[in-house]
Amino acid sequence: GAGVSQSPSNKVTEKGKDVELRCDPISGHTALYWYRQSLGQGLEFLIYFQGNSAPDKSGLPSDRFSAERTGGSVSTLTIQRTQQEDSAVYLCASSLWEGDVYEQYFGPGTRLTVT
Amino acid sequence: TQLLEQSPQFLSIQEGENLTVYCNSSSVFSSLQWYRQEPGEGPVLLVTVVTGGEVKKLKRLTFQFGDARKDSSLHITAAQPGDTGLYLCAGAGNQFYFGTGTSLTVIP
């Protein structure tokens, strides 16, 4: 079956503009995660959804960041008034809850460059 | 606060050598995953370990979960250039907590 897809794959934007990143999870996966990764670094947790609800928004860096998920499927991450420090790869992952063990499957990421 | 610390951060070895990557935490996790990430791609799941003391083998890769479920190790035997990449551990709790990453380069 299809894996996690993300769009766009690359986005270059000017400082101050808003951007919207999209994630299509694996069909049937109830949980969806957003992470941010700087070059060669580990993953910084941003937010996760269980269904359409976001129980944990603690990782969002500022109020310029928001995310939503509709229909238990597609999710969008919106960054308003982008800053140069927002430049990074934004990764989305989905998982299917199976008892105490759940495994994430990642998309290829969106590389965001703020000029 | 970084829950999971990986060591070493960078590793460059010759083809054929063995290596071990460590993932340590003061927290207990219900399960722990190891991922490998290549440039320009998302992380790819390698293995999940669940039981304290568990050892899993995947060809030349051996994964171990600590008895207390706080730490893990990844051992690669006879490394090959195709093993090059960023190795990430992730502990499962209320969310996934990713380690700091180990960048491995295997020189032909």
Coordinates of N, CA and C in Angstrom, one line a residue:
Chain A
G1 N 0.8 -1.2 0.0 CA 0.0 0.0 0.0 C 0.9 1.2 0.0
A2 N 0.2 2.4 -0.2 CA 1.0 3.6 -0.2 C 1.5 4.0 1.1
G3 N 2.6 4.7 1.2 CA 3.2 5.1 2.4 C 2.7 6.5 2.7
V4 N 3.4 7.1 3.7 CA 3.1 8.5 4.1 C 3.6 9.5 3.0
S5 N 2.8 10.4 2.5 CA 3.2 11.3 1.5 C 3.1 12.7 2.1
Q6 N 4.0 13.6 1.6 CA 4.1 15.0 2.1 C 4.2 15.9 0.9
S7 N 3.6 17.1 1.0 CA 3.8 18.0 -0.1 C 3.8 19.4 0.5
P8 N 4.5 20.4 -0.2 CA 5.4 20.1 -1.3 C 6.7 19.4 -0.7
S9 N 7.5 18.9 -1.6 CA 8.8 18.3 -1.2 C 9.8 19.4 -0.8
N10 N 9.7 20.5 -1.5 CA 10.6 21.7 -1.2 C 9.7 22.9 -1.3
K11 N 10.1 23.9 -0.4 CA 9.4 25.1 -0.3 C 10.3 26.2 0.0
V12 N 10.4 27.2 -0.9 CA 11.3 28.4 -0.6 C 10.3 29.6 -0.4
T13 N 10.4 30.3 0.7 CA 9.5 31.4 0.9 C 10.3 32.6 1.5
E14 N 9.7 33.7 1.3 CA 10.3 34.9 1.9 C 9.9 35.1 3.3
K15 N 10.8 35.6 4.1 CA 10.5 36.0 5.5 C 9.3 36.8 5.6
G16 N 8.4 36.4 6.5 CA 7.1 37.1 6.8 C 5.9 36.5 6.1
K17 N 6.2 35.6 5.1 CA 5.1 34.9 4.4 C 4.6 33.7 5.2
D18 N 3.3 33.3 4.9 CA 2.7 32.1 5.5 C 3.0 30.9 4.6
V19 N 3.2 29.8 5.3 CA 3.3 28.5 4.5 C 2.4 27.5 5.1
E20 N 2.0 26.6 4.2 CA 1.2 25.4 4.6 C 1.8 24.1 4.1
L21 N 2.0 23.2 5.0 CA 2.6 21.9 4.6 C 1.6 20.8 4.8
R22 N 1.6 19.9 3.9 CA 0.5 18.9 3.9 C 1.1 17.5 4.2
C23 N 0.3 16.7 4.9 CA 0.7 15.3 5.1 C -0.5 14.3 4.9
D24 N -0.2 13.3 4.1 CA -1.2 12.3 3.9 C -0.7 11.0 4.5
P25 N -1.4 10.6 5.6 CA -0.9 9.4 6.4 C -1.2 8.1 5.6
I26 N -0.7 7.0 6.2 CA -1.1 5.7 5.7 C -2.6 5.5 6.0
S27 N -3.3 5.0 5.1 CA -4.7 4.7 5.3 C -5.0 3.8 6.5
G28 N -5.9 4.3 7.4 CA -6.2 3.5 8.6 C -5.4 3.8 9.8
H29 N -4.3 4.6 9.6 CA -3.5 5.0 10.8 C -4.2 6.1 11.5
T30 N -4.4 5.8 12.8 CA -5.1 6.8 13.6 C -4.3 7.9 14.2
A31 N -3.0 7.7 14.4 CA -2.1 8.7 15.0 C -1.2 9.3 13.9
L32 N -1.0 10.6 14.0 CA -0.2 11.4 13.1 C 0.7 12.3 13.8
Y33 N 1.9 12.4 13.4 CA 2.9 13.2 14.1 C 3.6 14.2 13.2
W34 N 4.0 15.3 13.7 CA 4.8 16.3 13.0 C 6.1 16.5 13.8
Y35 N 7.2 16.5 13.0 CA 8.5 16.8 13.6 C 9.3 17.8 12.8
R36 N 10.3 18.4 13.4 CA 11.2 19.3 12.6 C 12.6 18.8 12.8
Q37 N 13.3 18.8 11.7 CA 14.7 18.4 11.8 C 15.6 19.4 11.1
S38 N 16.6 19.8 11.9 CA 17.7 20.7 11.3 C 18.7 19.8 10.7
L39 N 19.6 20.3 9.8 CA 20.5 19.5 9.0 C 21.3 18.6 9.9
G40 N 21.2 17.3 9.6 CA 22.0 16.3 10.3 C 21.7 16.1 11.8
Q41 N 20.6 16.7 12.2 CA 20.3 16.6 13.7 C 19.1 15.6 13.9
G42 N 18.9 15.4 15.2 CA 17.7 14.5 15.5 C 16.4 15.2 15.3
L43 N 15.3 14.5 15.7 CA 14.0 15.1 15.4 C 13.5 15.8 16.6
E44 N 12.9 17.0 16.3 CA 12.2 17.8 17.3 C 10.7 17.6 17.2
F45 N 10.1 17.1 18.3 CA 8.7 16.8 18.2 C 7.9 18.1 18.2
L46 N 6.9 18.2 17.4 CA 6.1 19.4 17.3 C 4.7 19.2 17.8
I47 N 4.0 18.2 17.3 CA 2.6 17.9 17.7 C 2.2 16.6 17.2
Y48 N 1.2 16.0 17.9 CA 0.6 14.7 17.3 C -0.9 14.8 17.5
F49 N -1.5 14.0 16.6 CA -3.0 13.9 16.5 C -3.3 12.4 16.8
Q50 N -4.4 12.2 17.6 CA -5.0 10.9 17.7 C -6.4 11.2 17.1
G51 N -6.7 10.6 16.0 CA -7.9 11.0 15.2 C -7.7 12.4 14.8
N52 N -8.7 13.2 15.1 CA -8.7 14.7 14.7 C -8.3 15.5 15.9
S53 N -8.0 14.9 17.1 CA -7.7 15.7 18.3 C -6.2 15.7 18.5
A54 N -5.7 16.8 19.0 CA -4.3 17.0 19.3 C -4.1 17.0 20.8
P55 N -3.8 15.9 21.5 CA -3.7 15.9 22.9 C -2.5 16.6 23.4
D56 N -1.5 16.7 22.5 CA -0.2 17.3 23.0 C 0.3 18.3 22.0
K57 N 0.2 19.6 22.3 CA 0.7 20.6 21.4 C 1.9 21.3 22.0
S58 N 2.5 20.6 23.0 CA 3.6 21.2 23.7 C 4.9 21.5 22.9
G59 N 5.0 20.8 21.8 CA 6.2 21.0 21.0 C 6.2 22.1 20.0
L60 N 5.0 22.7 19.8 CA 5.0 23.9 18.8 C 5.8 25.0 19.3
P61 N 6.8 25.5 18.5 CA 7.8 26.5 19.0 C 7.2 27.8 19.4
S62 N 6.1 28.2 18.7 CA 5.5 29.5 19.0 C 4.1 29.5 18.5
D63 N 3.4 30.6 18.8 CA 2.0 30.7 18.3 C 1.9 31.0 16.8
R64 N 3.0 31.1 16.1 CA 3.0 31.2 14.7 C 2.7 29.8 14.0
F65 N 2.9 28.8 14.8 CA 2.7 27.4 14.3 C 1.4 26.9 14.7
S66 N 0.7 26.3 13.8 CA -0.6 25.6 14.1 C -0.7 24.4 13.2
A67 N -1.6 23.5 13.6 CA -1.8 22.3 12.8 C -3.2 21.8 13.0
E68 N -3.8 21.2 11.9 CA -5.1 20.6 12.0 C -5.1 19.3 11.3
R69 N -6.1 18.5 11.6 CA -6.3 17.2 10.9 C -7.8 17.1 10.8
T70 N -8.2 16.7 9.6 CA -9.6 16.6 9.3 C -9.9 15.2 8.8
G71 N -11.1 14.7 9.2 CA -11.5 13.4 8.7 C -10.6 12.2 9.2
G72 N -9.8 12.5 10.2 CA -8.9 11.5 10.7 C -7.9 11.1 9.7
S73 N -7.6 11.9 8.7 CA -6.7 11.6 7.6 C -5.7 12.7 7.4
V74 N -5.9 13.5 6.4 CA -4.9 14.6 6.0 C -4.7 15.6 7.1
S75 N -3.4 16.0 7.2 CA -3.1 17.0 8.2 C -2.3 18.1 7.5
T76 N -2.5 19.4 8.0 CA -1.8 20.5 7.5 C -1.1 21.2 8.7
L77 N 0.2 21.5 8.5 CA 0.9 22.3 9.4 C 1.1 23.7 8.8
T78 N 0.7 24.7 9.5 CA 0.8 26.1 9.0 C 1.7 26.9 9.8
I79 N 2.6 27.6 9.2 CA 3.5 28.5 9.8 C 3.2 29.9 9.3
Q80 N 2.9 30.8 10.2 CA 2.6 32.2 9.8 C 3.8 33.0 10.0
R81 N 3.9 34.1 9.2 CA 5.0 35.1 9.3 C 6.3 34.4 9.5
T82 N 6.7 33.6 8.5 CA 7.9 32.7 8.7 C 9.1 33.6 9.0
Q83 N 10.0 33.0 9.7 CA 11.3 33.5 10.1 C 12.4 32.6 9.6
Q84 N 13.6 33.1 9.5 CA 14.7 32.3 8.9 C 15.0 31.1 9.8
E85 N 14.8 31.2 11.1 CA 15.0 30.1 12.0 C 14.0 29.0 11.8
D86 N 12.9 29.2 11.0 CA 12.0 28.2 10.7 C 12.5 27.2 9.6
S87 N 13.6 27.6 9.0 CA 14.1 26.8 7.9 C 14.6 25.4 8.5
A88 N 14.1 24.3 7.9 CA 14.3 23.0 8.4 C 13.6 22.0 7.5
V89 N 13.8 20.7 7.8 CA 12.9 19.7 7.1 C 11.8 19.4 8.1
Y90 N 10.6 19.4 7.6 CA 9.4 19.1 8.4 C 9.0 17.7 8.0
L91 N 9.0 16.8 9.0 CA 8.7 15.4 8.8 C 7.3 15.1 9.4
C92 N 6.6 14.2 8.7 CA 5.3 13.7 9.2 C 5.4 12.2 9.3
A93 N 4.8 11.7 10.3 CA 4.7 10.2 10.5 C 3.3 9.8 10.9
S94 N 3.0 8.6 10.6 CA 1.7 8.0 11.1 C 1.9 6.7 11.7
S95 N 1.0 6.3 12.6 CA 1.1 5.0 13.3 C -0.2 4.5 13.5
L96 N -0.3 3.1 13.7 CA -1.5 2.4 14.0 C -1.3 1.9 15.4
W97 N -2.2 2.4 16.3 CA -2.0 2.0 17.7 C -2.4 0.5 17.9
E98 N -1.5 -0.3 18.4 CA -1.7 -1.7 18.6 C -1.2 -2.0 20.1
G99 N -2.1 -1.9 21.0 CA -1.7 -2.1 22.4 C -0.7 -1.2 22.8
D100 N 0.4 -1.7 23.4 CA 1.4 -0.9 24.0 C 2.6 -0.6 22.9
V101 N 2.4 -1.3 21.8 CA 3.5 -1.1 20.8 C 2.9 -0.4 19.6
Y102 N 3.5 0.7 19.2 CA 3.1 1.4 18.0 C 4.3 1.9 17.3
E103 N 4.3 1.8 16.0 CA 5.5 2.1 15.2 C 5.2 3.1 14.2
Q104 N 6.1 4.1 14.1 CA 5.8 5.2 13.2 C 6.4 4.9 11.8
Y105 N 5.7 5.4 10.8 CA 6.2 5.4 9.4 C 6.2 6.8 8.9
F106 N 7.4 7.2 8.4 CA 7.6 8.5 8.0 C 7.5 8.8 6.6
G107 N 7.1 10.1 6.3 CA 7.1 10.6 4.9 C 8.5 11.1 4.6
P108 N 8.7 11.5 3.3 CA 10.0 12.0 2.9 C 10.3 13.4 3.4
G109 N 9.4 14.1 3.9 CA 9.6 15.4 4.5 C 9.4 16.5 3.5
T110 N 9.2 17.7 4.0 CA 9.2 19.0 3.3 C 10.4 19.8 3.7
R111 N 11.2 20.2 2.8 CA 12.4 21.0 3.1 C 11.9 22.5 2.9
L112 N 11.9 23.2 4.0 CA 11.5 24.6 4.0 C 12.7 25.5 4.2
T113 N 12.8 26.4 3.2 CA 13.8 27.4 3.3 C 13.2 28.8 3.3
V114 N 13.5 29.6 4.3 CA 13.0 30.9 4.5 C 14.2 31.9 4.2
T115 N 13.9 32.7 3.2 CA 15.0 33.6 2.7 C 14.8 35.1 3.2
Chain B
T1 N 15.1 19.6 27.6 CA 15.6 18.4 28.2 C 15.6 17.3 27.2
Q2 N 16.8 16.7 26.9 CA 16.8 15.6 25.9 C 16.7 14.3 26.7
L3 N 15.6 13.5 26.4 CA 15.3 12.3 27.2 C 16.3 11.2 26.8
L4 N 16.6 11.1 25.5 CA 17.5 10.1 25.0 C 18.8 10.6 24.5
E5 N 19.9 10.1 25.0 CA 21.2 10.5 24.5 C 21.8 9.4 23.8
Q6 N 22.3 9.7 22.6 CA 23.0 8.7 21.8 C 24.5 9.0 21.7
S7 N 25.3 7.9 21.7 CA 26.7 8.1 21.5 C 27.2 6.9 20.7
P8 N 28.3 7.2 19.9 CA 28.8 8.5 19.7 C 27.9 9.4 18.7
Q9 N 28.2 10.7 18.6 CA 27.4 11.5 17.8 C 27.8 11.3 16.3
F10 N 29.1 11.1 16.1 CA 29.6 10.9 14.8 C 30.6 9.7 14.8
L11 N 30.5 8.9 13.8 CA 31.4 7.7 13.7 C 31.8 7.5 12.2
S12 N 33.1 7.4 12.0 CA 33.6 7.1 10.7 C 34.5 5.9 10.7
I13 N 34.2 4.9 10.0 CA 34.9 3.6 10.1 C 35.2 3.1 8.7
Q14 N 36.1 2.1 8.7 CA 36.4 1.5 7.4 C 35.5 0.3 7.2
E15 N 35.2 0.0 6.0 CA 34.4 -1.1 5.6 C 35.0 -2.4 6.2
G16 N 34.1 -3.2 6.8 CA 34.5 -4.5 7.4 C 34.7 -4.4 9.0
E17 N 34.7 -3.2 9.5 CA 34.9 -3.0 10.9 C 33.5 -3.2 11.6
N18 N 33.6 -3.4 12.9 CA 32.4 -3.6 13.8 C 32.2 -2.3 14.5
L19 N 30.9 -2.0 14.9 CA 30.7 -0.8 15.7 C 29.5 -1.0 16.6
T20 N 29.4 -0.2 17.6 CA 28.2 -0.2 18.5 C 27.8 1.3 18.8
V21 N 26.5 1.5 18.7 CA 25.9 2.8 19.0 C 25.0 2.6 20.2
Y22 N 25.1 3.6 21.1 CA 24.4 3.5 22.4 C 23.3 4.5 22.4
C23 N 22.2 4.2 23.1 CA 21.0 5.0 23.3 C 20.7 4.9 24.8
N24 N 20.9 6.0 25.5 CA 20.7 6.0 27.0 C 19.7 7.0 27.5
S25 N 19.0 6.6 28.5 CA 18.0 7.5 29.1 C 17.8 7.2 30.6
S26 N 17.3 8.1 31.4 CA 16.9 7.9 32.8 C 15.5 7.5 32.9
S27 N 14.8 7.5 31.7 CA 13.3 7.2 31.7 C 13.1 5.8 31.2
V28 N 12.0 5.2 31.7 CA 11.6 3.9 31.3 C 10.6 4.0 30.1
F29 N 10.8 3.2 29.1 CA 9.9 3.2 27.9 C 9.2 1.9 27.7
S30 N 8.0 2.0 27.2 CA 7.3 0.8 27.0 C 7.9 0.0 25.8
S31 N 8.4 0.7 24.9 CA 9.1 0.1 23.7 C 10.1 1.1 23.2
L32 N 11.0 0.6 22.4 CA 12.0 1.4 21.8 C 12.3 1.0 20.3
Q33 N 12.4 2.0 19.5 CA 12.6 1.8 18.1 C 14.0 2.3 17.6
W34 N 14.5 1.7 16.6 CA 15.7 2.2 15.9 C 15.3 2.5 14.5
Y35 N 15.8 3.6 14.0 CA 15.5 4.1 12.6 C 16.9 4.4 12.0
R36 N 16.9 4.3 10.6 CA 18.0 4.8 9.8 C 17.5 5.8 8.8
Q37 N 18.2 6.9 8.7 CA 17.8 7.9 7.8 C 18.9 8.2 6.8
E38 N 18.6 8.3 5.6 CA 19.5 8.7 4.5 C 19.2 10.1 4.1
P39 N 20.2 10.8 3.6 CA 20.0 12.2 3.2 C 18.8 12.4 2.3
G40 N 18.0 13.4 2.6 CA 16.8 13.7 1.7 C 15.6 12.8 1.9
E41 N 15.7 11.9 2.9 CA 14.6 11.0 3.1 C 14.2 11.0 4.5
G42 N 13.0 10.4 4.8 CA 12.5 10.3 6.2 C 13.1 9.1 6.8
P43 N 13.1 9.0 8.1 CA 13.7 7.9 8.8 C 12.9 6.6 8.5
V44 N 13.6 5.5 8.4 CA 13.0 4.2 8.1 C 13.1 3.3 9.3
L45 N 12.0 2.7 9.8 CA 12.1 1.9 10.9 C 12.9 0.6 10.7
L46 N 13.8 0.3 11.6 CA 14.6 -0.9 11.5 C 14.0 -2.0 12.4
V47 N 13.8 -1.6 13.7 CA 13.3 -2.7 14.6 C 12.6 -2.0 15.8
T48 N 11.7 -2.8 16.4 CA 11.1 -2.4 17.7 C 11.4 -3.4 18.7
V49 N 11.9 -3.0 19.9 CA 12.1 -3.9 21.0 C 11.2 -3.5 22.1
V50 N 10.7 -4.5 22.8 CA 9.6 -4.3 23.8 C 10.0 -4.8 25.2
T51 N 10.6 -6.0 25.2 CA 10.8 -6.6 26.5 C 12.2 -6.3 27.0
G52 N 12.3 -6.0 28.3 CA 13.6 -5.8 28.9 C 14.6 -6.9 28.7
G53 N 15.8 -6.7 28.2 CA 16.7 -7.7 28.0 C 16.6 -8.4 26.6
E54 N 15.6 -7.9 25.8 CA 15.4 -8.5 24.5 C 16.5 -8.2 23.6
V55 N 16.9 -9.2 22.7 CA 17.9 -9.1 21.7 C 17.2 -9.5 20.4
K56 N 17.4 -8.6 19.4 CA 16.9 -8.9 18.0 C 18.0 -8.7 17.1
K57 N 18.0 -9.7 16.1 CA 19.0 -9.6 15.0 C 18.4 -9.4 13.7
L58 N 19.0 -8.5 12.9 CA 18.5 -8.2 11.6 C 19.7 -8.3 10.7
K59 N 20.0 -9.5 10.1 CA 21.2 -9.7 9.3 C 22.4 -9.3 10.1
R60 N 23.2 -8.3 9.7 CA 24.4 -7.9 10.4 C 24.2 -7.0 11.6
L61 N 22.9 -6.6 11.9 CA 22.6 -5.7 12.9 C 22.0 -6.4 14.1
T62 N 22.5 -6.1 15.3 CA 22.0 -6.7 16.5 C 21.5 -5.6 17.5
F63 N 20.3 -5.7 17.9 CA 19.7 -4.7 18.8 C 19.4 -5.3 20.1
Q64 N 19.7 -4.5 21.2 CA 19.5 -5.0 22.5 C 18.8 -3.9 23.3
F65 N 17.8 -4.3 24.1 CA 17.0 -3.5 25.0 C 17.5 -3.8 26.4
G66 N 17.8 -2.7 27.2 CA 18.3 -2.9 28.5 C 17.3 -3.6 29.4
D67 N 17.8 -4.3 30.4 CA 16.9 -5.0 31.3 C 15.8 -4.1 32.0
A68 N 16.3 -2.8 32.3 CA 15.4 -1.9 32.9 C 14.6 -1.1 31.9
R69 N 14.7 -1.3 30.6 CA 14.0 -0.7 29.5 C 14.3 0.8 29.5
K70 N 15.5 1.2 29.8 CA 15.9 2.6 29.8 C 17.0 2.9 28.7
D71 N 17.6 1.8 28.2 CA 18.7 2.0 27.3 C 18.7 0.9 26.2
S72 N 19.4 1.2 25.2 CA 19.5 0.2 24.1 C 20.8 0.4 23.3
S73 N 21.1 -0.7 22.6 CA 22.4 -0.6 21.8 C 22.1 -1.2 20.4
L74 N 22.8 -0.7 19.5 CA 22.8 -1.2 18.1 C 24.2 -1.6 17.7
H75 N 24.4 -2.9 17.4 CA 25.8 -3.4 17.0 C 25.7 -3.8 15.5
I76 N 26.7 -3.3 14.8 CA 26.8 -3.6 13.4 C 28.1 -4.4 13.2
T77 N 27.9 -5.6 12.6 CA 29.1 -6.4 12.3 C 29.5 -6.3 10.8
A78 N 30.8 -6.1 10.6 CA 31.3 -6.1 9.2 C 30.6 -5.0 8.4
A79 N 30.7 -3.7 8.9 CA 30.0 -2.6 8.3 C 30.3 -2.5 6.8
Q80 N 29.3 -2.1 6.1 CA 29.4 -1.9 4.6 C 29.0 -0.4 4.3
P81 N 29.5 0.1 3.2 CA 29.2 1.5 2.8 C 27.7 1.7 2.8
G82 N 26.9 0.7 2.5 CA 25.4 0.9 2.5 C 24.8 1.1 3.9
D83 N 25.6 0.9 4.9 CA 25.1 1.2 6.3 C 25.2 2.7 6.6
T84 N 25.9 3.4 5.8 CA 26.0 4.9 6.0 C 24.7 5.5 6.2
G85 N 24.6 6.4 7.2 CA 23.3 7.1 7.4 C 23.3 7.6 8.9
L86 N 22.1 8.2 9.2 CA 21.9 8.8 10.5 C 21.0 7.7 11.2
Y87 N 21.5 7.2 12.4 CA 20.8 6.3 13.2 C 20.1 7.0 14.3
L88 N 18.9 6.7 14.5 CA 18.1 7.4 15.5 C 17.4 6.3 16.4
C89 N 17.4 6.5 17.7 CA 16.6 5.7 18.6 C 15.4 6.5 19.0
A90 N 14.3 5.9 19.3 CA 13.1 6.6 19.8 C 12.4 5.7 20.8
G91 N 12.1 6.3 22.0 CA 11.4 5.7 23.0 C 9.9 6.0 23.0
A92 N 9.1 5.1 23.3 CA 7.6 5.3 23.2 C 7.1 5.5 24.6
G93 N 6.5 6.7 24.8 CA 5.8 7.0 26.1 C 4.5 7.6 25.7
N94 N 4.2 8.8 26.2 CA 3.0 9.5 25.8 C 3.1 10.0 24.4
Q95 N 4.3 10.1 23.9 CA 4.7 10.5 22.5 C 6.0 9.7 22.2
F96 N 6.5 9.9 21.0 CA 7.8 9.4 20.7 C 8.9 10.4 21.1
Y97 N 9.9 9.9 21.8 CA 11.0 10.7 22.2 C 12.2 10.3 21.4
F98 N 12.7 11.1 20.5 CA 13.9 10.7 19.7 C 15.2 11.1 20.3
G99 N 16.2 10.2 20.0 CA 17.5 10.5 20.5 C 18.2 11.5 19.6
T100 N 19.4 11.9 20.0 CA 20.1 12.9 19.4 C 20.7 12.5 18.0
G101 N 20.8 11.2 17.8 CA 21.2 10.7 16.5 C 22.7 10.4 16.4
T102 N 23.1 9.4 15.7 CA 24.4 9.0 15.4 C 24.7 9.0 13.9
S103 N 25.6 9.8 13.4 CA 25.9 9.9 12.0 C 27.0 8.9 11.7
L104 N 26.7 7.9 10.9 CA 27.7 6.8 10.6 C 28.1 7.0 9.2
T105 N 29.4 7.0 9.0 CA 30.0 6.9 7.6 C 30.9 5.7 7.5
V106 N 30.6 4.8 6.6 CA 31.5 3.7 6.3 C 32.3 3.9 5.0
I107 N 33.6 3.9 5.2 CA 34.5 4.2 4.1 C 34.8 2.9 3.3
P108 N 34.6 2.9 2.0 CA 35.0 1.7 1.2 C 36.5 1.4 1.3

